[in-house]
Amino acid sequence: MVTMKRKSRSDKFPLTLHPTGQYCKKIKGKIYYFGSNKTEALQKYLNKATILHGGCNEIKILSGDNMTLKQICDIYLNYQYSKLQANDLTVNHYNEQVKSLNRFMTFLGRNIEVKDITTIDLQNYKRRIQQSHLSVSRLNLHISIMKALFHWARKNDVLVNIPNIDAISRGKVTHQERFTFSSEQINKLLSAADMKMRAMIWLGLNCGFGCTDCAYLKWTDLDLINGRVKLARRKTGISRDLPLWPETIEAIVKIPRTGKLVFYTSRGNPYIQIHVRNDADGNSKYIVLNTITTRFLRLLAKCGLEVPKGTGFYTLRRVAATLAARSGDPFAVQRLLGHANLQMATRYVQDVSVQTDRAINNSRRYICQG
């Protein structure tokens, strides 16, 4: 009789297959995701296991007084990657962080010790970005990512002392008048749009939805009987409970239900797809395919609208914000857009759902009766 040797705890595969299809592991009360490929997931887990299990003590041993810029960036990006896997971070922002920090390391030197980074080094980095003829908003993005790196390192006891990042100021943004669609242009777009794009346009105008909101909207997020939609903004996590106009509901109910999402392409794919590409060094880069943007630009061309460069589906969100702002209630606008600003102030304000509804319904009058 052959007896099977029972696997010891150390022999077992360390990861668990999550219902989402990704391999994960719960460490200190938090779930970390490592992808759907079993072999690659195991390797990613092993690469990060020391940091994830070790906590602050092992990180301090790694850092010491000789921690390099590359080491701190690797630890930080590993943390950001875990947020990405947990859907706490957008793919676009993760890619921005990787690109920006690589630029930062290239300028200062990957092997420079963090304790040797001077204020002059940081000032020179800012000046180099300015010389690249980037916009002020792009300059500020690079500076914000650099500051976030060091703030995170100090807050999480990875570093005790960090460079003097407070001496590096962001560029002053001059707020200029931005383009918004007129009611005539909106009606042209609605008339020429197909069934799905028409519903998306109404959601953009009604609820300030962007491409991501529309692409990930589920039927369970909608209460068409009572005319409401409940959908947290993916970027900020701020919850939104908004009224739906009759025109928005009318457009949505025409869409056939073919899955849990409201919108699928003609090939049955989500309107936003994420692809992973690995470079020669095994580093992963996330590529976002946004079909909504592509189709909306084609619609603009079809309608023959003369609009400024950069006009796209997101401009509908600007229209929604501009019209809602006429209510004079900034808290209602903040709730409509799902922004994190004014969050502290809203703690001292009672429920503003009535004001939000009024602001959204006032916007409808401009579009439908303008």
PDB file of N, CA, C and O in Angstrom, residues 4-51:
ATOM      1  N   MET A   4       0.468   8.371   0.514  1.00  0.00           N
ATOM      2  CA  MET A   4       0.835   9.672  -0.030  1.00  0.00           C
ATOM      3  C   MET A   4       1.357  10.572   1.084  1.00  0.00           C
ATOM      4  O   MET A   4       0.728  10.694   2.147  1.00  0.00           O
ATOM      5  N   LYS A   5       2.489  11.149   0.832  1.00  0.00           N
ATOM      6  CA  LYS A   5       3.062  12.071   1.812  1.00  0.00           C
ATOM      7  C   LYS A   5       2.285  13.383   1.774  1.00  0.00           C
ATOM      8  O   LYS A   5       2.109  13.979   0.726  1.00  0.00           O
ATOM      9  N   ARG A   6       1.805  13.753   2.918  1.00  0.00           N
ATOM     10  CA  ARG A   6       1.043  14.996   3.000  1.00  0.00           C
ATOM     11  C   ARG A   6       1.985  16.187   2.845  1.00  0.00           C
ATOM     12  O   ARG A   6       3.067  16.232   3.424  1.00  0.00           O
ATOM     13  N   LYS A   7       1.562  17.130   2.040  1.00  0.00           N
ATOM     14  CA  LYS A   7       2.391  18.306   1.818  1.00  0.00           C
ATOM     15  C   LYS A   7       2.527  19.109   3.095  1.00  0.00           C
ATOM     16  O   LYS A   7       1.561  19.315   3.830  1.00  0.00           O
ATOM     17  N   SER A   8       3.738  19.531   3.355  1.00  0.00           N
ATOM     18  CA  SER A   8       3.958  20.419   4.494  1.00  0.00           C
ATOM     19  C   SER A   8       3.535  21.824   4.107  1.00  0.00           C
ATOM     20  O   SER A   8       3.318  22.124   2.941  1.00  0.00           O
ATOM     21  N   ARG A   9       3.469  22.706   5.067  1.00  0.00           N
ATOM     22  CA  ARG A   9       3.052  24.085   4.815  1.00  0.00           C
ATOM     23  C   ARG A   9       3.997  24.763   3.834  1.00  0.00           C
ATOM     24  O   ARG A   9       3.589  25.530   2.977  1.00  0.00           O
ATOM     25  N   SER A  10       5.309  24.439   3.938  1.00  0.00           N
ATOM     26  CA  SER A  10       6.303  25.080   3.070  1.00  0.00           C
ATOM     27  C   SER A  10       6.242  24.570   1.644  1.00  0.00           C
ATOM     28  O   SER A  10       6.747  25.204   0.731  1.00  0.00           O
ATOM     29  N   ASP A  11       5.622  23.359   1.447  1.00  0.00           N
ATOM     30  CA  ASP A  11       5.552  22.797   0.101  1.00  0.00           C
ATOM     31  C   ASP A  11       4.403  23.376  -0.720  1.00  0.00           C
ATOM     32  O   ASP A  11       4.386  23.267  -1.941  1.00  0.00           O
ATOM     33  N   LYS A  12       3.429  23.985  -0.056  1.00  0.00           N
ATOM     34  CA  LYS A  12       2.240  24.433  -0.749  1.00  0.00           C
ATOM     35  C   LYS A  12       2.503  25.684  -1.577  1.00  0.00           C
ATOM     36  O   LYS A  12       3.356  26.503  -1.244  1.00  0.00           O
ATOM     37  N   PHE A  13       1.759  25.817  -2.674  1.00  0.00           N
ATOM     38  CA  PHE A  13       1.855  27.020  -3.508  1.00  0.00           C
ATOM     39  C   PHE A  13       1.416  28.222  -2.673  1.00  0.00           C
ATOM     40  O   PHE A  13       0.334  28.198  -2.072  1.00  0.00           O
ATOM     41  N   PRO A  14       2.229  29.257  -2.585  1.00  0.00           N
ATOM     42  CA  PRO A  14       1.983  30.342  -1.619  1.00  0.00           C
ATOM     43  C   PRO A  14       0.840  31.286  -1.975  1.00  0.00           C
ATOM     44  O   PRO A  14       0.412  32.076  -1.147  1.00  0.00           O
ATOM     45  N   LEU A  15       0.354  31.230  -3.231  1.00  0.00           N
ATOM     46  CA  LEU A  15      -0.659  32.184  -3.660  1.00  0.00           C
ATOM     47  C   LEU A  15      -2.032  31.522  -3.778  1.00  0.00           C
ATOM     48  O   LEU A  15      -2.135  30.314  -3.967  1.00  0.00           O
ATOM     49  N   THR A  16      -3.059  32.343  -3.692  1.00  0.00           N
ATOM     50  CA  THR A  16      -4.437  31.878  -3.815  1.00  0.00           C
ATOM     51  C   THR A  16      -5.059  32.445  -5.081  1.00  0.00           C
ATOM     52  O   THR A  16      -4.815  33.602  -5.419  1.00  0.00           O
ATOM     53  N   LEU A  17      -5.845  31.636  -5.779  1.00  0.00           N
ATOM     54  CA  LEU A  17      -6.513  32.105  -6.982  1.00  0.00           C
ATOM     55  C   LEU A  17      -7.777  32.859  -6.581  1.00  0.00           C
ATOM     56  O   LEU A  17      -8.721  32.279  -6.034  1.00  0.00           O
ATOM     57  N   HIS A  18      -7.782  34.139  -6.861  1.00  0.00           N
ATOM     58  CA  HIS A  18      -8.912  35.007  -6.507  1.00  0.00           C
ATOM     59  C   HIS A  18     -10.036  34.823  -7.526  1.00  0.00           C
ATOM     60  O   HIS A  18      -9.798  34.448  -8.673  1.00  0.00           O
ATOM     61  N   PRO A  19     -11.302  35.055  -7.124  1.00  0.00           N
ATOM     62  CA  PRO A  19     -12.420  34.940  -8.084  1.00  0.00           C
ATOM     63  C   PRO A  19     -12.258  35.810  -9.323  1.00  0.00           C
ATOM     64  O   PRO A  19     -12.853  35.534 -10.368  1.00  0.00           O
ATOM     65  N   THR A  20     -11.441  36.873  -9.236  1.00  0.00           N
ATOM     66  CA  THR A  20     -11.209  37.730 -10.403  1.00  0.00           C
ATOM     67  C   THR A  20     -10.300  37.080 -11.429  1.00  0.00           C
ATOM     68  O   THR A  20     -10.133  37.614 -12.520  1.00  0.00           O
ATOM     69  N   GLY A  21      -9.687  35.931 -11.063  1.00  0.00           N
ATOM     70  CA  GLY A  21      -8.779  35.262 -11.994  1.00  0.00           C
ATOM     71  C   GLY A  21      -7.327  35.563 -11.729  1.00  0.00           C
ATOM     72  O   GLY A  21      -6.444  35.037 -12.415  1.00  0.00           O
ATOM     73  N   GLN A  22      -7.040  36.403 -10.740  1.00  0.00           N
ATOM     74  CA  GLN A  22      -5.663  36.747 -10.415  1.00  0.00           C
ATOM     75  C   GLN A  22      -5.206  35.989  -9.177  1.00  0.00           C
ATOM     76  O   GLN A  22      -6.007  35.684  -8.286  1.00  0.00           O
ATOM     77  N   TYR A  23      -3.897  35.690  -9.141  1.00  0.00           N
ATOM     78  CA  TYR A  23      -3.316  35.062  -7.965  1.00  0.00           C
ATOM     79  C   TYR A  23      -2.983  36.147  -6.953  1.00  0.00           C
ATOM     80  O   TYR A  23      -2.476  37.206  -7.309  1.00  0.00           O
ATOM     81  N   CYS A  24      -3.302  35.870  -5.709  1.00  0.00           N
ATOM     82  CA  CYS A  24      -3.133  36.906  -4.693  1.00  0.00           C
ATOM     83  C   CYS A  24      -2.640  36.295  -3.385  1.00  0.00           C
ATOM     84  O   CYS A  24      -2.599  35.074  -3.221  1.00  0.00           O
ATOM     85  N   LYS A  25      -2.283  37.190  -2.463  1.00  0.00           N
ATOM     86  CA  LYS A  25      -1.892  36.750  -1.121  1.00  0.00           C
ATOM     87  C   LYS A  25      -2.267  37.833  -0.131  1.00  0.00           C
ATOM     88  O   LYS A  25      -2.037  39.027  -0.379  1.00  0.00           O
ATOM     89  N   LYS A  26      -2.845  37.419   0.982  1.00  0.00           N
ATOM     90  CA  LYS A  26      -3.223  38.354   2.034  1.00  0.00           C
ATOM     91  C   LYS A  26      -2.062  38.466   3.011  1.00  0.00           C
ATOM     92  O   LYS A  26      -1.637  37.482   3.619  1.00  0.00           O
ATOM     93  N   ILE A  27      -1.534  39.675   3.121  1.00  0.00           N
ATOM     94  CA  ILE A  27      -0.382  39.931   3.982  1.00  0.00           C
ATOM     95  C   ILE A  27      -0.721  41.058   4.935  1.00  0.00           C
ATOM     96  O   ILE A  27      -1.037  42.168   4.504  1.00  0.00           O
ATOM     97  N   LYS A  28      -0.701  40.776   6.208  1.00  0.00           N
ATOM     98  CA  LYS A  28      -0.980  41.778   7.240  1.00  0.00           C
ATOM     99  C   LYS A  28      -2.315  42.472   7.007  1.00  0.00           C
ATOM    100  O   LYS A  28      -2.433  43.696   7.110  1.00  0.00           O
ATOM    101  N   GLY A  29      -3.315  41.669   6.622  1.00  0.00           N
ATOM    102  CA  GLY A  29      -4.660  42.195   6.467  1.00  0.00           C
ATOM    103  C   GLY A  29      -4.962  42.825   5.128  1.00  0.00           C
ATOM    104  O   GLY A  29      -6.093  43.249   4.886  1.00  0.00           O
ATOM    105  N   LYS A  30      -3.979  42.893   4.230  1.00  0.00           N
ATOM    106  CA  LYS A  30      -4.196  43.503   2.925  1.00  0.00           C
ATOM    107  C   LYS A  30      -3.917  42.490   1.823  1.00  0.00           C
ATOM    108  O   LYS A  30      -2.959  41.720   1.908  1.00  0.00           O
ATOM    109  N   ILE A  31      -4.782  42.493   0.798  1.00  0.00           N
ATOM    110  CA  ILE A  31      -4.627  41.552  -0.310  1.00  0.00           C
ATOM    111  C   ILE A  31      -3.769  42.181  -1.408  1.00  0.00           C
ATOM    112  O   ILE A  31      -4.027  43.305  -1.845  1.00  0.00           O
ATOM    113  N   TYR A  32      -2.746  41.451  -1.850  1.00  0.00           N
ATOM    114  CA  TYR A  32      -1.888  41.891  -2.946  1.00  0.00           C
ATOM    115  C   TYR A  32      -2.110  40.958  -4.133  1.00  0.00           C
ATOM    116  O   TYR A  32      -2.190  39.738  -3.975  1.00  0.00           O
ATOM    117  N   TYR A  33      -2.197  41.539  -5.318  1.00  0.00           N
ATOM    118  CA  TYR A  33      -2.480  40.782  -6.543  1.00  0.00           C
ATOM    119  C   TYR A  33      -1.221  40.722  -7.415  1.00  0.00           C
ATOM    120  O   TYR A  33      -0.472  41.695  -7.519  1.00  0.00           O
ATOM    121  N   PHE A  34      -1.022  39.555  -8.059  1.00  0.00           N
ATOM    122  CA  PHE A  34       0.203  39.342  -8.829  1.00  0.00           C
ATOM    123  C   PHE A  34      -0.052  38.876 -10.256  1.00  0.00           C
ATOM    124  O   PHE A  34       0.855  38.409 -10.929  1.00  0.00           O
ATOM    125  N   GLY A  35      -1.268  39.004 -10.759  1.00  0.00           N
ATOM    126  CA  GLY A  35      -1.543  38.662 -12.144  1.00  0.00           C
ATOM    127  C   GLY A  35      -2.202  37.297 -12.291  1.00  0.00           C
ATOM    128  O   GLY A  35      -2.329  36.519 -11.338  1.00  0.00           O
ATOM    129  N   SER A  36      -2.628  37.002 -13.518  1.00  0.00           N
ATOM    130  CA  SER A  36      -3.393  35.777 -13.772  1.00  0.00           C
ATOM    131  C   SER A  36      -2.531  34.601 -14.252  1.00  0.00           C
ATOM    132  O   SER A  36      -2.980  33.463 -14.253  1.00  0.00           O
ATOM    133  N   ASN A  37      -1.286  34.875 -14.667  1.00  0.00           N
ATOM    134  CA  ASN A  37      -0.384  33.802 -15.079  1.00  0.00           C
ATOM    135  C   ASN A  37       0.284  33.222 -13.836  1.00  0.00           C
ATOM    136  O   ASN A  37       0.973  33.924 -13.101  1.00  0.00           O
ATOM    137  N   LYS A  38       0.099  31.930 -13.601  1.00  0.00           N
ATOM    138  CA  LYS A  38       0.551  31.316 -12.348  1.00  0.00           C
ATOM    139  C   LYS A  38       2.059  31.424 -12.164  1.00  0.00           C
ATOM    140  O   LYS A  38       2.543  31.800 -11.088  1.00  0.00           O
ATOM    141  N   THR A  39       2.820  31.134 -13.213  1.00  0.00           N
ATOM    142  CA  THR A  39       4.277  31.174 -13.107  1.00  0.00           C
ATOM    143  C   THR A  39       4.778  32.594 -12.882  1.00  0.00           C
ATOM    144  O   THR A  39       5.618  32.847 -12.009  1.00  0.00           O
ATOM    145  N   GLU A  40       4.254  33.535 -13.682  1.00  0.00           N
ATOM    146  CA  GLU A  40       4.673  34.925 -13.547  1.00  0.00           C
ATOM    147  C   GLU A  40       4.232  35.511 -12.208  1.00  0.00           C
ATOM    148  O   GLU A  40       4.966  36.291 -11.588  1.00  0.00           O
ATOM    149  N   ALA A  41       3.039  35.114 -11.759  1.00  0.00           N
ATOM    150  CA  ALA A  41       2.537  35.614 -10.475  1.00  0.00           C
ATOM    151  C   ALA A  41       3.447  35.178  -9.336  1.00  0.00           C
ATOM    152  O   ALA A  41       3.753  35.961  -8.428  1.00  0.00           O
ATOM    153  N   LEU A  42       3.882  33.919  -9.380  1.00  0.00           N
ATOM    154  CA  LEU A  42       4.777  33.420  -8.335  1.00  0.00           C
ATOM    155  C   LEU A  42       6.087  34.199  -8.324  1.00  0.00           C
ATOM    156  O   LEU A  42       6.593  34.572  -7.257  1.00  0.00           O
ATOM    157  N   GLN A  43       6.625  34.465  -9.516  1.00  0.00           N
ATOM    158  CA  GLN A  43       7.889  35.191  -9.594  1.00  0.00           C
ATOM    159  C   GLN A  43       7.735  36.620  -9.065  1.00  0.00           C
ATOM    160  O   GLN A  43       8.598  37.127  -8.340  1.00  0.00           O
ATOM    161  N   LYS A  44       6.638  37.269  -9.431  1.00  0.00           N
ATOM    162  CA  LYS A  44       6.402  38.632  -8.938  1.00  0.00           C
ATOM    163  C   LYS A  44       6.267  38.644  -7.422  1.00  0.00           C
ATOM    164  O   LYS A  44       6.771  39.545  -6.750  1.00  0.00           O
ATOM    165  N   TYR A  45       5.587  37.621  -6.902  1.00  0.00           N
ATOM    166  CA  TYR A  45       5.434  37.545  -5.449  1.00  0.00           C
ATOM    167  C   TYR A  45       6.785  37.350  -4.765  1.00  0.00           C
ATOM    168  O   TYR A  45       7.112  38.022  -3.776  1.00  0.00           O
ATOM    169  N   LEU A  46       7.603  36.444  -5.300  1.00  0.00           N
ATOM    170  CA  LEU A  46       8.906  36.180  -4.695  1.00  0.00           C
ATOM    171  C   LEU A  46       9.804  37.409  -4.749  1.00  0.00           C
ATOM    172  O   LEU A  46      10.582  37.665  -3.823  1.00  0.00           O
ATOM    173  N   ASN A  47       9.675  38.194  -5.843  1.00  0.00           N
ATOM    174  CA  ASN A  47      10.492  39.397  -5.964  1.00  0.00           C
ATOM    175  C   ASN A  47      10.149  40.425  -4.889  1.00  0.00           C
ATOM    176  O   ASN A  47      11.003  41.221  -4.480  1.00  0.00           O
ATOM    177  N   LYS A  48       8.892  40.403  -4.430  1.00  0.00           N
ATOM    178  CA  LYS A  48       8.440  41.423  -3.482  1.00  0.00           C
ATOM    179  C   LYS A  48       8.234  40.871  -2.076  1.00  0.00           C
ATOM    180  O   LYS A  48       7.909  41.632  -1.160  1.00  0.00           O
ATOM    181  N   ALA A  49       8.427  39.563  -1.912  1.00  0.00           N
ATOM    182  CA  ALA A  49       8.077  38.923  -0.643  1.00  0.00           C
ATOM    183  C   ALA A  49       8.817  39.522   0.544  1.00  0.00           C
ATOM    184  O   ALA A  49       8.241  39.732   1.613  1.00  0.00           O
ATOM    185  N   THR A  50      10.105  39.814   0.365  1.00  0.00           N
ATOM    186  CA  THR A  50      10.896  40.341   1.482  1.00  0.00           C
ATOM    187  C   THR A  50      10.326  41.640   2.005  1.00  0.00           C
ATOM    188  O   THR A  50      10.167  41.848   3.211  1.00  0.00           O
ATOM    189  N   ILE A  51       9.972  42.512   1.072  1.00  0.00           N
ATOM    190  CA  ILE A  51       9.447  43.821   1.470  1.00  0.00           C
ATOM    191  C   ILE A  51       8.041  43.694   2.042  1.00  0.00           C
ATOM    192  O   ILE A  51       7.725  44.276   3.073  1.00  0.00           O
TER     193      ILE A  51
END
